[in-house]
Coordinates of C-alpha atoms in Angstrom, one line a residue:
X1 CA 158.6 71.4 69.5
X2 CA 158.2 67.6 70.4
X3 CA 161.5 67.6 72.0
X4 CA 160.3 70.6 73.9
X5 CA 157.2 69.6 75.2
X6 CA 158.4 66.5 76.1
X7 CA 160.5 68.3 78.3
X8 CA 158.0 70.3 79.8
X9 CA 156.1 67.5 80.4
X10 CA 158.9 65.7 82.7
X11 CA 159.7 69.0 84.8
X12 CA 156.0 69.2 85.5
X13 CA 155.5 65.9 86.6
X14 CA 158.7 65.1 88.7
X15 CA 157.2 68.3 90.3
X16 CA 153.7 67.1 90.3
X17 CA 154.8 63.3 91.7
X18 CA 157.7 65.2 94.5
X19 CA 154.4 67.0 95.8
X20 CA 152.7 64.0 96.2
X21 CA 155.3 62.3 97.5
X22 CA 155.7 65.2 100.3
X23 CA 152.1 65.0 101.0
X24 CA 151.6 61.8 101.5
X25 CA 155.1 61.5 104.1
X26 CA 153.1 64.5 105.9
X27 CA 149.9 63.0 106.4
X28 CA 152.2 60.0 107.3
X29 CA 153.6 62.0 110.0
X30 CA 151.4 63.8 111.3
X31 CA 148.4 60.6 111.6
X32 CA 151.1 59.2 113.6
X33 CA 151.5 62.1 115.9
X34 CA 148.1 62.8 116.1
X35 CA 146.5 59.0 116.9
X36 CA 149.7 56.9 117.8
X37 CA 148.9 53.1 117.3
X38 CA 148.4 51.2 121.0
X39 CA 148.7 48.2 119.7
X40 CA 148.0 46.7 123.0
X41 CA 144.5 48.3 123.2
X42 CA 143.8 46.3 119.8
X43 CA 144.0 49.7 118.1
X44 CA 146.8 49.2 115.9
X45 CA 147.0 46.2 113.5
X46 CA 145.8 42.7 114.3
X47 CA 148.3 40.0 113.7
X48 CA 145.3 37.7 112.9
X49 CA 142.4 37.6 110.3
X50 CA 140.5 40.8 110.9
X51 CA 137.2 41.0 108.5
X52 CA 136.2 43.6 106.0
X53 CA 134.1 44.9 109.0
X54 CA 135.6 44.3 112.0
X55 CA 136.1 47.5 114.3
X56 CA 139.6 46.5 115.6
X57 CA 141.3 48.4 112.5
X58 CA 139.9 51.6 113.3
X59 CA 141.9 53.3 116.1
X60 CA 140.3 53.4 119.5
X61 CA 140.1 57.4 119.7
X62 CA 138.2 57.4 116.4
X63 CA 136.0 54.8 117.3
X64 CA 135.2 56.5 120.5
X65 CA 134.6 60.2 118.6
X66 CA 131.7 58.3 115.8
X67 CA 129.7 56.8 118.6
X68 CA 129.3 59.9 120.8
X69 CA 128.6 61.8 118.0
X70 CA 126.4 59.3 116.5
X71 CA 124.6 59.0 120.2
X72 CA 124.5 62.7 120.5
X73 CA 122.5 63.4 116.4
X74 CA 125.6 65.4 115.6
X75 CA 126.6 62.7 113.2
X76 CA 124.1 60.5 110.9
X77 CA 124.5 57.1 111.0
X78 CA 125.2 56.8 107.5
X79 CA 127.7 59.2 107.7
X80 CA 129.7 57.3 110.6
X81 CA 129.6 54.1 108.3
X82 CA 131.2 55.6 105.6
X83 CA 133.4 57.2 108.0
X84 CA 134.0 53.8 109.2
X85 CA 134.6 52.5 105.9
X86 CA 137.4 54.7 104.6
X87 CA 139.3 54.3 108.1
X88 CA 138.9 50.3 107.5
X89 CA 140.3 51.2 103.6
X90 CA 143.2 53.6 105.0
X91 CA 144.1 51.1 108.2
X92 CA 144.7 48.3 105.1
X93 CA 146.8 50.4 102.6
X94 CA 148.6 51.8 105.9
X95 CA 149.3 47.9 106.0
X96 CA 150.9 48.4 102.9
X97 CA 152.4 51.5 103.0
X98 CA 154.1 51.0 106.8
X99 CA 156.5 48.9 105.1
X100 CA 157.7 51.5 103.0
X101 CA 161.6 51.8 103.1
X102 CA 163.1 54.9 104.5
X103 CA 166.2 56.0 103.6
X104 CA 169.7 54.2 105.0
X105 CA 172.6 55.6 102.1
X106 CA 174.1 59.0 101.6
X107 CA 172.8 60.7 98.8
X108 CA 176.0 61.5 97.5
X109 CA 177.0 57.7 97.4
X110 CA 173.7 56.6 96.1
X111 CA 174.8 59.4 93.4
X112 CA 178.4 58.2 92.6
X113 CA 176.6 54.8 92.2
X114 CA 174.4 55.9 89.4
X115 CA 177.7 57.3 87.9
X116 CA 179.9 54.7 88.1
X117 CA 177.0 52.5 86.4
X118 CA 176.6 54.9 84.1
X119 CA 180.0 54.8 83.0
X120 CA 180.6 51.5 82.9
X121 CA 177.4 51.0 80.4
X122 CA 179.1 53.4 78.2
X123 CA 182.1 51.6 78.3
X124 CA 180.8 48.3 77.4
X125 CA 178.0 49.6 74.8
X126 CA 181.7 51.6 73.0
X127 CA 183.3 48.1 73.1
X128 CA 181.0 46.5 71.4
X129 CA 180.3 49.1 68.5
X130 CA 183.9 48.6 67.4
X131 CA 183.0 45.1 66.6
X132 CA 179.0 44.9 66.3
X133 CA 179.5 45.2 62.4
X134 CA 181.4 42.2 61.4
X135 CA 179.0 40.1 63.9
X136 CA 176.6 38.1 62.1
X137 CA 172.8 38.4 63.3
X138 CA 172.8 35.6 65.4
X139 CA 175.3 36.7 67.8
X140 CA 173.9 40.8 67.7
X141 CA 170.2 39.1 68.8
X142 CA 172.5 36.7 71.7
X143 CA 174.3 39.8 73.2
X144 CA 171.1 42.3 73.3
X145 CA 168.6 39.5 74.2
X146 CA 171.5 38.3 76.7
X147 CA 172.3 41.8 78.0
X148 CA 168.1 42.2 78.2
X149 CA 167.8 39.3 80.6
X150 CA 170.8 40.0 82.6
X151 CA 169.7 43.4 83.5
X152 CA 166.1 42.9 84.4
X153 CA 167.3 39.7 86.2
X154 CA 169.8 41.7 88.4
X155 CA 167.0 44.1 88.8
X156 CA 164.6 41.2 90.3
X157 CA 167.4 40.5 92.9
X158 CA 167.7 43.3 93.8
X159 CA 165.2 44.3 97.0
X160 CA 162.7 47.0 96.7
X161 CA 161.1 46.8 100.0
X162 CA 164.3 47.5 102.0
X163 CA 165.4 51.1 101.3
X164 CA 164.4 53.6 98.8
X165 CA 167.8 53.8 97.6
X166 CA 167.4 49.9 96.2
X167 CA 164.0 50.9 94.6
X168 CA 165.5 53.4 92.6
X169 CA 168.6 51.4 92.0
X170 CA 165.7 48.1 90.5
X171 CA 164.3 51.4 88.4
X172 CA 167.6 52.0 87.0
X173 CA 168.5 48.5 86.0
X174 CA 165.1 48.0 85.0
X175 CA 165.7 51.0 82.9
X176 CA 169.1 50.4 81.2
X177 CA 167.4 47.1 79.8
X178 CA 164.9 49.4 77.9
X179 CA 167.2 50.2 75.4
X180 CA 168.7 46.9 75.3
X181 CA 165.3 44.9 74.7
X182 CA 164.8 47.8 71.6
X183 CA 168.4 46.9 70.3
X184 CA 167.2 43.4 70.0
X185 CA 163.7 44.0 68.5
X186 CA 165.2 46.4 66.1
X187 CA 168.0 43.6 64.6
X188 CA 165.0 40.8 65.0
X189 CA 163.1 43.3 62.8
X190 CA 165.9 44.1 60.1
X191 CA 167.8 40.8 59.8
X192 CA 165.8 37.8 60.5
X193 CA 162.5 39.7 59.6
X194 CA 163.5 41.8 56.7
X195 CA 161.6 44.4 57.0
X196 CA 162.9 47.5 55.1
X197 CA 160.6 50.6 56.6
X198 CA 161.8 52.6 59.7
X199 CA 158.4 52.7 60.7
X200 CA 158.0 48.8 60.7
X201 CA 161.3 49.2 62.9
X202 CA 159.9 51.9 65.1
X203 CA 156.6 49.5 65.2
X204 CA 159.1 46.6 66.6
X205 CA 160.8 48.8 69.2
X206 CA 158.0 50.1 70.6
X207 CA 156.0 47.0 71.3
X208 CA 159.0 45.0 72.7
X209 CA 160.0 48.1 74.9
X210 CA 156.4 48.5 75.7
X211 CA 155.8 45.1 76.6
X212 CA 159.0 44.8 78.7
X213 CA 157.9 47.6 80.7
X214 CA 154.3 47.0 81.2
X215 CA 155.4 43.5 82.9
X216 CA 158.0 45.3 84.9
X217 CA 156.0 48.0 86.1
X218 CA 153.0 45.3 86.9
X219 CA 150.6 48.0 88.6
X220 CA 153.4 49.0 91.3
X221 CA 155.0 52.0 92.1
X222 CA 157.9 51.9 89.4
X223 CA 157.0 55.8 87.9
X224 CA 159.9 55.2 84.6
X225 CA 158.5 51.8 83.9
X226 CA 154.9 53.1 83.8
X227 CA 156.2 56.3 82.0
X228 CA 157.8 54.1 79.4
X229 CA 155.0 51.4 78.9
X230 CA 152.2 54.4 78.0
X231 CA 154.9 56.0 76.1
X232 CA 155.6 52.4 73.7
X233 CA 152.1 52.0 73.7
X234 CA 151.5 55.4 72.0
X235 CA 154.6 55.2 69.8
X236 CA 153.1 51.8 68.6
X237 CA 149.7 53.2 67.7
X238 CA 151.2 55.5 66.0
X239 CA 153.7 54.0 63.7
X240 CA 151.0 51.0 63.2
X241 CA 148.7 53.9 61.6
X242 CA 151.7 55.3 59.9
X243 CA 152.9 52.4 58.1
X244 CA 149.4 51.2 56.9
X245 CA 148.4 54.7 55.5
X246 CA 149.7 58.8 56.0
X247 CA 151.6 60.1 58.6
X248 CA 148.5 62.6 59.1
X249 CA 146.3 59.5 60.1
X250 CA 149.2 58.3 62.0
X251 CA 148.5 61.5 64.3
X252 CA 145.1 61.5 64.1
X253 CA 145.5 58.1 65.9
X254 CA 147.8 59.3 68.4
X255 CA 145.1 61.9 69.0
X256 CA 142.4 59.3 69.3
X257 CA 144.6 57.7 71.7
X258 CA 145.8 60.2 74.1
X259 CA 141.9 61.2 74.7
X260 CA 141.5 57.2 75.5
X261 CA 144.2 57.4 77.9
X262 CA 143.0 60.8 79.7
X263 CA 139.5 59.5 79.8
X264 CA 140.5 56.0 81.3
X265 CA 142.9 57.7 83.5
X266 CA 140.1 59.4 85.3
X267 CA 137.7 57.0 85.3
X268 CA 140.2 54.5 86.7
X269 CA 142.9 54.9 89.3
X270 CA 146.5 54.3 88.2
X271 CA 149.4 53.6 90.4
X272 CA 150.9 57.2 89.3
X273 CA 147.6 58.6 87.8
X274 CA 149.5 61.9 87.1
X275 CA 152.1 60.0 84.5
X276 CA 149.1 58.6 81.6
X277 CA 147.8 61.5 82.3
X278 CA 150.9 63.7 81.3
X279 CA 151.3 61.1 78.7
X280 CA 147.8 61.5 77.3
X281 CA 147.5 64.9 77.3
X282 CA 150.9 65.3 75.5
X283 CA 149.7 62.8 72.8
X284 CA 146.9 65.0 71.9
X285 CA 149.2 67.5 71.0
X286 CA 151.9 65.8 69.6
X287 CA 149.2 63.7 67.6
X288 CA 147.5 67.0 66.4
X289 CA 151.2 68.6 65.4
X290 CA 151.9 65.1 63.2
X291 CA 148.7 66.2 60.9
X292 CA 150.5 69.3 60.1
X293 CA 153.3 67.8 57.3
X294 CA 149.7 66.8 55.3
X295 CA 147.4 68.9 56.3
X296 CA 148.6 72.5 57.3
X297 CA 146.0 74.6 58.0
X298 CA 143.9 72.2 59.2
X299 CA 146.6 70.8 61.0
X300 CA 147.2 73.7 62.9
X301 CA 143.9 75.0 64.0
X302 CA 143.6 70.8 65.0
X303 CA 146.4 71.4 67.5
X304 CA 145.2 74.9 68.5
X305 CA 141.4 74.0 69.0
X306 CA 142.9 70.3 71.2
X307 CA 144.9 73.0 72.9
X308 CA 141.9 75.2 73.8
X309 CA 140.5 72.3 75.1
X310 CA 143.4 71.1 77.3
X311 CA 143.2 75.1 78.9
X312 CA 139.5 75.3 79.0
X313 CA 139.4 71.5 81.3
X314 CA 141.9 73.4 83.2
X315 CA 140.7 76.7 84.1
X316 CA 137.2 76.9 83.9
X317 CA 135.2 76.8 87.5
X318 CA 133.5 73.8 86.9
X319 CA 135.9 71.1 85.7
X320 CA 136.0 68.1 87.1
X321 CA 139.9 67.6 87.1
X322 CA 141.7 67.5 90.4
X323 CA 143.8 70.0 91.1
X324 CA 147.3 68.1 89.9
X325 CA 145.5 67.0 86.6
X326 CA 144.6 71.0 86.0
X327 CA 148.2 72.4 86.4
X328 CA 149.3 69.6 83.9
X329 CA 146.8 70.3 81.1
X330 CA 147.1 74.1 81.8
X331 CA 151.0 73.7 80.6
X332 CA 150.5 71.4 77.9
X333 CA 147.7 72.9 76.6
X334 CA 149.8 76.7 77.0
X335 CA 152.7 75.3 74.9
X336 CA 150.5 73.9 72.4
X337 CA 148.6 77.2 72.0
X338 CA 152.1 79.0 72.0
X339 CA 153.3 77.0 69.3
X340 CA 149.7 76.5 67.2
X341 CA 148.3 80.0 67.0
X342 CA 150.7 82.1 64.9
X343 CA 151.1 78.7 62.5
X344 CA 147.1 79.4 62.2
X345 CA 146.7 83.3 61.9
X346 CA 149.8 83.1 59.2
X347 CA 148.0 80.2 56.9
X348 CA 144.9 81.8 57.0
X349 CA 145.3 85.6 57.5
X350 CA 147.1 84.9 53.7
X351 CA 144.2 84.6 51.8
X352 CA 141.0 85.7 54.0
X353 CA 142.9 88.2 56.2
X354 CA 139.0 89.7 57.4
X355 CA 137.8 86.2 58.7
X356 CA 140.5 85.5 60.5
X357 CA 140.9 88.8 61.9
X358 CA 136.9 88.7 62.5
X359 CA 137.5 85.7 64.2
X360 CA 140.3 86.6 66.5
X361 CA 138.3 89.3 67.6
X362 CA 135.2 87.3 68.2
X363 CA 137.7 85.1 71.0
X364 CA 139.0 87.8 72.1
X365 CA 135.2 89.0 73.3
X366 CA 134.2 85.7 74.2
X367 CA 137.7 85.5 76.4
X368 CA 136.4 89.5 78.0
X369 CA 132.9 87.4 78.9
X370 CA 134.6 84.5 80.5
X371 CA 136.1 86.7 82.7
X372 CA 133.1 88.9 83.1
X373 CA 130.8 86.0 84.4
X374 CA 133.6 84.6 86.5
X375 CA 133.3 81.6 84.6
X376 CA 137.1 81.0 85.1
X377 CA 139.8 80.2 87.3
X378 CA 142.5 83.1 86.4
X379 CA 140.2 85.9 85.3
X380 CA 143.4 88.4 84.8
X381 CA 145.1 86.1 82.2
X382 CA 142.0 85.7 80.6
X383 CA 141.6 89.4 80.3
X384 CA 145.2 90.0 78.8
X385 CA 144.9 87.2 76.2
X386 CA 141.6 88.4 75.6
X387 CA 142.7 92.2 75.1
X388 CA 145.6 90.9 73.2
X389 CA 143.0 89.6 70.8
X390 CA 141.1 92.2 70.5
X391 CA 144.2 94.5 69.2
X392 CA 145.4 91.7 66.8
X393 CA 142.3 91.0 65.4
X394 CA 142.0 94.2 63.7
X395 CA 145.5 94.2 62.9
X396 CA 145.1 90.8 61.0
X397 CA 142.5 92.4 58.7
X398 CA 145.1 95.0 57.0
X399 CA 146.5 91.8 54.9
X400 CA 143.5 92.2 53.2
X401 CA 142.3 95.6 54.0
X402 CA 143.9 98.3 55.4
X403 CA 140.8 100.6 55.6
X404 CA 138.9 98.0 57.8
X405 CA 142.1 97.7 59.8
X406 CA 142.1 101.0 60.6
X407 CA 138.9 102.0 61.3
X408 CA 138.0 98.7 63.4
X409 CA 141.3 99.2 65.4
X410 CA 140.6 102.8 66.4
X411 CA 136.9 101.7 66.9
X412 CA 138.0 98.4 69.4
X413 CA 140.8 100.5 71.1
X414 CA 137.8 103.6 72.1
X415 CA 135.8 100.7 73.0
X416 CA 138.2 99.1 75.5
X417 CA 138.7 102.8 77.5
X418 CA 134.8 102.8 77.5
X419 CA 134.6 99.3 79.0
X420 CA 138.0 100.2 80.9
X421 CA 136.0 102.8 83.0
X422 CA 133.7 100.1 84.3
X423 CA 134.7 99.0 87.9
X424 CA 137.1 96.1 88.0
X425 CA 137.8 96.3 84.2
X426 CA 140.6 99.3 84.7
X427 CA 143.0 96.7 82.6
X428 CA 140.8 96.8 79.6
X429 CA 141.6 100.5 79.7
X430 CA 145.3 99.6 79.2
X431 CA 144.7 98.1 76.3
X432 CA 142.6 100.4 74.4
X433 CA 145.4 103.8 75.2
X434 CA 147.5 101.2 73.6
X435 CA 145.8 100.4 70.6
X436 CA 145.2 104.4 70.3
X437 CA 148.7 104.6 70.3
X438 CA 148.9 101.9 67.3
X439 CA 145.9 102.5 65.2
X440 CA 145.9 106.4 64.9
X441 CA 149.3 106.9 63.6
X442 CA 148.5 104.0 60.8
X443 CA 145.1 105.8 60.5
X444 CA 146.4 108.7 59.8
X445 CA 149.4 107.3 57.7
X446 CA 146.8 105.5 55.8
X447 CA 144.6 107.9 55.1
X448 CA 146.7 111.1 54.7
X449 CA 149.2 109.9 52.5
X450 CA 152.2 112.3 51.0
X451 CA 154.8 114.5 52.8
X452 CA 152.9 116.3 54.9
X453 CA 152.0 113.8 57.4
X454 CA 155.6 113.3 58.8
X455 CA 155.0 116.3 61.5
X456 CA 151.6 115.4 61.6
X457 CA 152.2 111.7 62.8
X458 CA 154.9 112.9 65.4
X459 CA 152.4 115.7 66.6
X460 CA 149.6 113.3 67.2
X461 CA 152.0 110.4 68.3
X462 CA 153.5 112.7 71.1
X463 CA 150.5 113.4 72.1
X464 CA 148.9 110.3 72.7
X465 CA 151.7 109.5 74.9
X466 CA 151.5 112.9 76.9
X467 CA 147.3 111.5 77.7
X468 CA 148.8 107.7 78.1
X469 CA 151.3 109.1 80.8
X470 CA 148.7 111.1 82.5
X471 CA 145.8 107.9 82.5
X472 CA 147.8 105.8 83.9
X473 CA 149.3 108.1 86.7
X474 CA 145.6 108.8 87.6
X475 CA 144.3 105.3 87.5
X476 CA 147.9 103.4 88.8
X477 CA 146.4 103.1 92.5
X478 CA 142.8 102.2 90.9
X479 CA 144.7 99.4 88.2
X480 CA 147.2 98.0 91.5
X481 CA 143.8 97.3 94.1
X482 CA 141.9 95.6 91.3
X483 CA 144.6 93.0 90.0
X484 CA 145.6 92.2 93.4
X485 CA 141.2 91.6 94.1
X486 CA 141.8 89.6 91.3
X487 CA 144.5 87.4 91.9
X488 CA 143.3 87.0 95.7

């Protein structure tokens, strides 16, 4: 599941960062199309000192525009010095951000590059297994502490600012000396230290690879090195915890700490805000699964309520979140419910299969209001994972009792077609022809036991399906205009 999400997590935000990437080249573009620098007229970038306030870094045109609007009342004064004030901010990071490199090598050689590197790491790293045992510790901490400062030193040499291509190529090498540094803190840790615990190991790896990273990433763009310093700091946290109690408190740490991260994430920018985000929002899930071994039921409605959360932040009306930071806890939060729920309703349907049933139900209803005062973002999915709990929450009940399974099912299912009939609620009409088609065969099945309700069941069963095929042929035009209203 870890392995999984962790994943997930990487597809979401190379797709998250490639978007903002994009973005930014457009608005890059099309600023230059739209107000092209004269740097004869002043309008461009002074080569001298230009103060916080000076006029000379805003262009000339826009300049122009906030005074004869300001001189005509179209435009407050406050509001054209706060205008003024984010052109000044943007002309300085445009500074920054004009020296960006653009792209000078084939992608296909830049490619073969990575390759060859690739294989030649493998080659030295299976050259010096064959003889890494009979080396005493000295020499093991030499060649990974050697190998650690060679790489990152041939990373510092190597210039950034130039092209794109060498930024990625100082990520790489930057990279490759990750594992190298966590080679060396692992023998440091075993042989010279003695510790004995893989945790105390884990411990050792993750702050030296941490550390490494953190200076290497140093607040610039370098996405893997920031990636990898959140992800050593977590892994630290949590192995700490680990080691100096249960593995349970070790997640409930890792927990603590991804809500830290998310929190300090928005309250302060990051170079990449969307990576500590991704980071801390996986943590709370990864940290609610690690209570699980210890505590299982508990565990899992931990992960399943942090999960809730995670979807709520994302698709109610009224969250905060940017838009980037609502797709990313929308798909954490999705897996974690995927993979928490049936953990939950199996643990405790067991021994009180009502309650939990009762309590399925009672979301699913709250999900059907949610949609019903708009207070979300993606009122159909709410509806289905709503209806779906209101059919399973009856169902759950029959572990315990199959009497109030049966008779709450048929009683939810007429109540969905009633709702159902209700304009723009045609989908809640689905649900309930399908829970007639569930409930009254196991009604009947339940409650006319013995032979004779073989022909009985297929009798009723065919004819349920007979009034299914009819409802939806009259209410498929009616069921088509209201999900497209409500995806539009």
């Amino acid at each position: 599941m870890i392995v999984g999400l962790a994943l997930v997590l990487l597809i979401v935000v190379v797709v998250l960062i490639t978007r903002r990437s994009r973005a930014s080249s457009k608005m890059r573009t099309l600023s230059g199309a739209e107000f092209p620098l004269d740097k004869s007229s002043n309008g461009g970038f002074p080569s001298g000192e230009v103060g916080q306030n000076d006029d000379s870094m805003i262009h000339p045109y826009i300049a122009s525009l906030l005074q004869r609007w300001t001189a005509a009342g179209v435009l407050s004064a406050e509001n054209a010095t706060s205008i003024r004030d984010f052109e000044r901010r943007v002309a300085r990071e445009g500074a920054v951000s004009s020296s960006v490199p653009t792209r000078r090598f084939p992608a296909v050689a830049e490619a073969l590059g990575y390759l060859g590197g690739v294989l030649g790491i493998v080659g030295v790293i299976t050259l010096v297994s064959n003889f890494w045992s009979d080396w005493p510790s000295g020499l093991r901490l030499a060649t990974t502490g050697g190998a650690t400062l060679l790489v990152v030193a041939a990373g510092r040499f190597v210039r950034e600012s130039e092209d794109q291509a060498f930024a990625r190529m100082r990520w790489f090498l930057w990279t490759v000396a990750t594992p190298a540094i966590g080679l060396f803190a692992y023998v440091l840790a075993r042989d010279l230290l003695d510790w004995e615990r893989g945790s105390q190991y884990w411990l050792m790896i993750a702050l030296a690879t941490g550390c490494l990273n953190g200076m290497l990433w140093a607040g610039r763009f370098r996405p893997i090195q920031e990636a990898l310093t959140f992800i050593g700091l977590m892994v630290a946290i949590g192995t700490a915890t680990g080691d100096a109690s249960e593995i349970s408190w070790a997640g409930v740490a890792v927990w603590a700490s991804g809500i830290v991260l998310v929190s300090i994430t928005l309250w302060r920018t990051f170079t990449t805000p969307v990576i500590p985000m991704a980071i801390g929002a996986g943590s709370i899930i990864v940290g609610g699964y690690l209570t699980v071994s210890d505590w299982e039921g508990l565990g899992f409605l931990f992960v399943a309520l942090s999960a809730s959360a995670l979807v709520g932040l994302a698709t109610v009306n009224s969250s905060p979140l940017p838009s980037q930071f609502r797709v990313l806890f929308g798909v954490v939060g999705s897996i974690g419910l995927v993979q928490s729920v049936p953990g939950v309703l199996v643990y405790y349907a067991q021994d009180a299969g009502v309650m939990t049933g009762c309590a399925v139900w009672v979301i699913g209803v709250l999900l059907f209001l949610f949609t019903r005062i708009r207070l979300v973002r993606a009122p159909v999915v709410f509806q289905i994972v709503g209806g779906v709990s209101l059919l399973v929450g009856p169902a759950i009940t029959g572990t315990q009792s199959l009497t109030v399974a049966t008779i709450s099912g048929l009683l939810v299912a007429v109540g969905l077609i009633a709702v159902g009939i209700t304009p723009g609620r045609v989908l809640m009409s689905m649900f309930g022809l399908v829970g007639l088609l569930v409930y009254v065969p196991w009604t009947i099945a339940h409650f006319f036991p013995g032979k004779g309700r073989v022909p009985l069941l297929i009798t009723v069963s065919g004819l349920l399906i007979v009034i299914i095929a009819v409802v939806l042929a009259r209410t498929s035009g009616r069921l088509r205009a209201e999900l497209q209203n409500s995806l539009h």
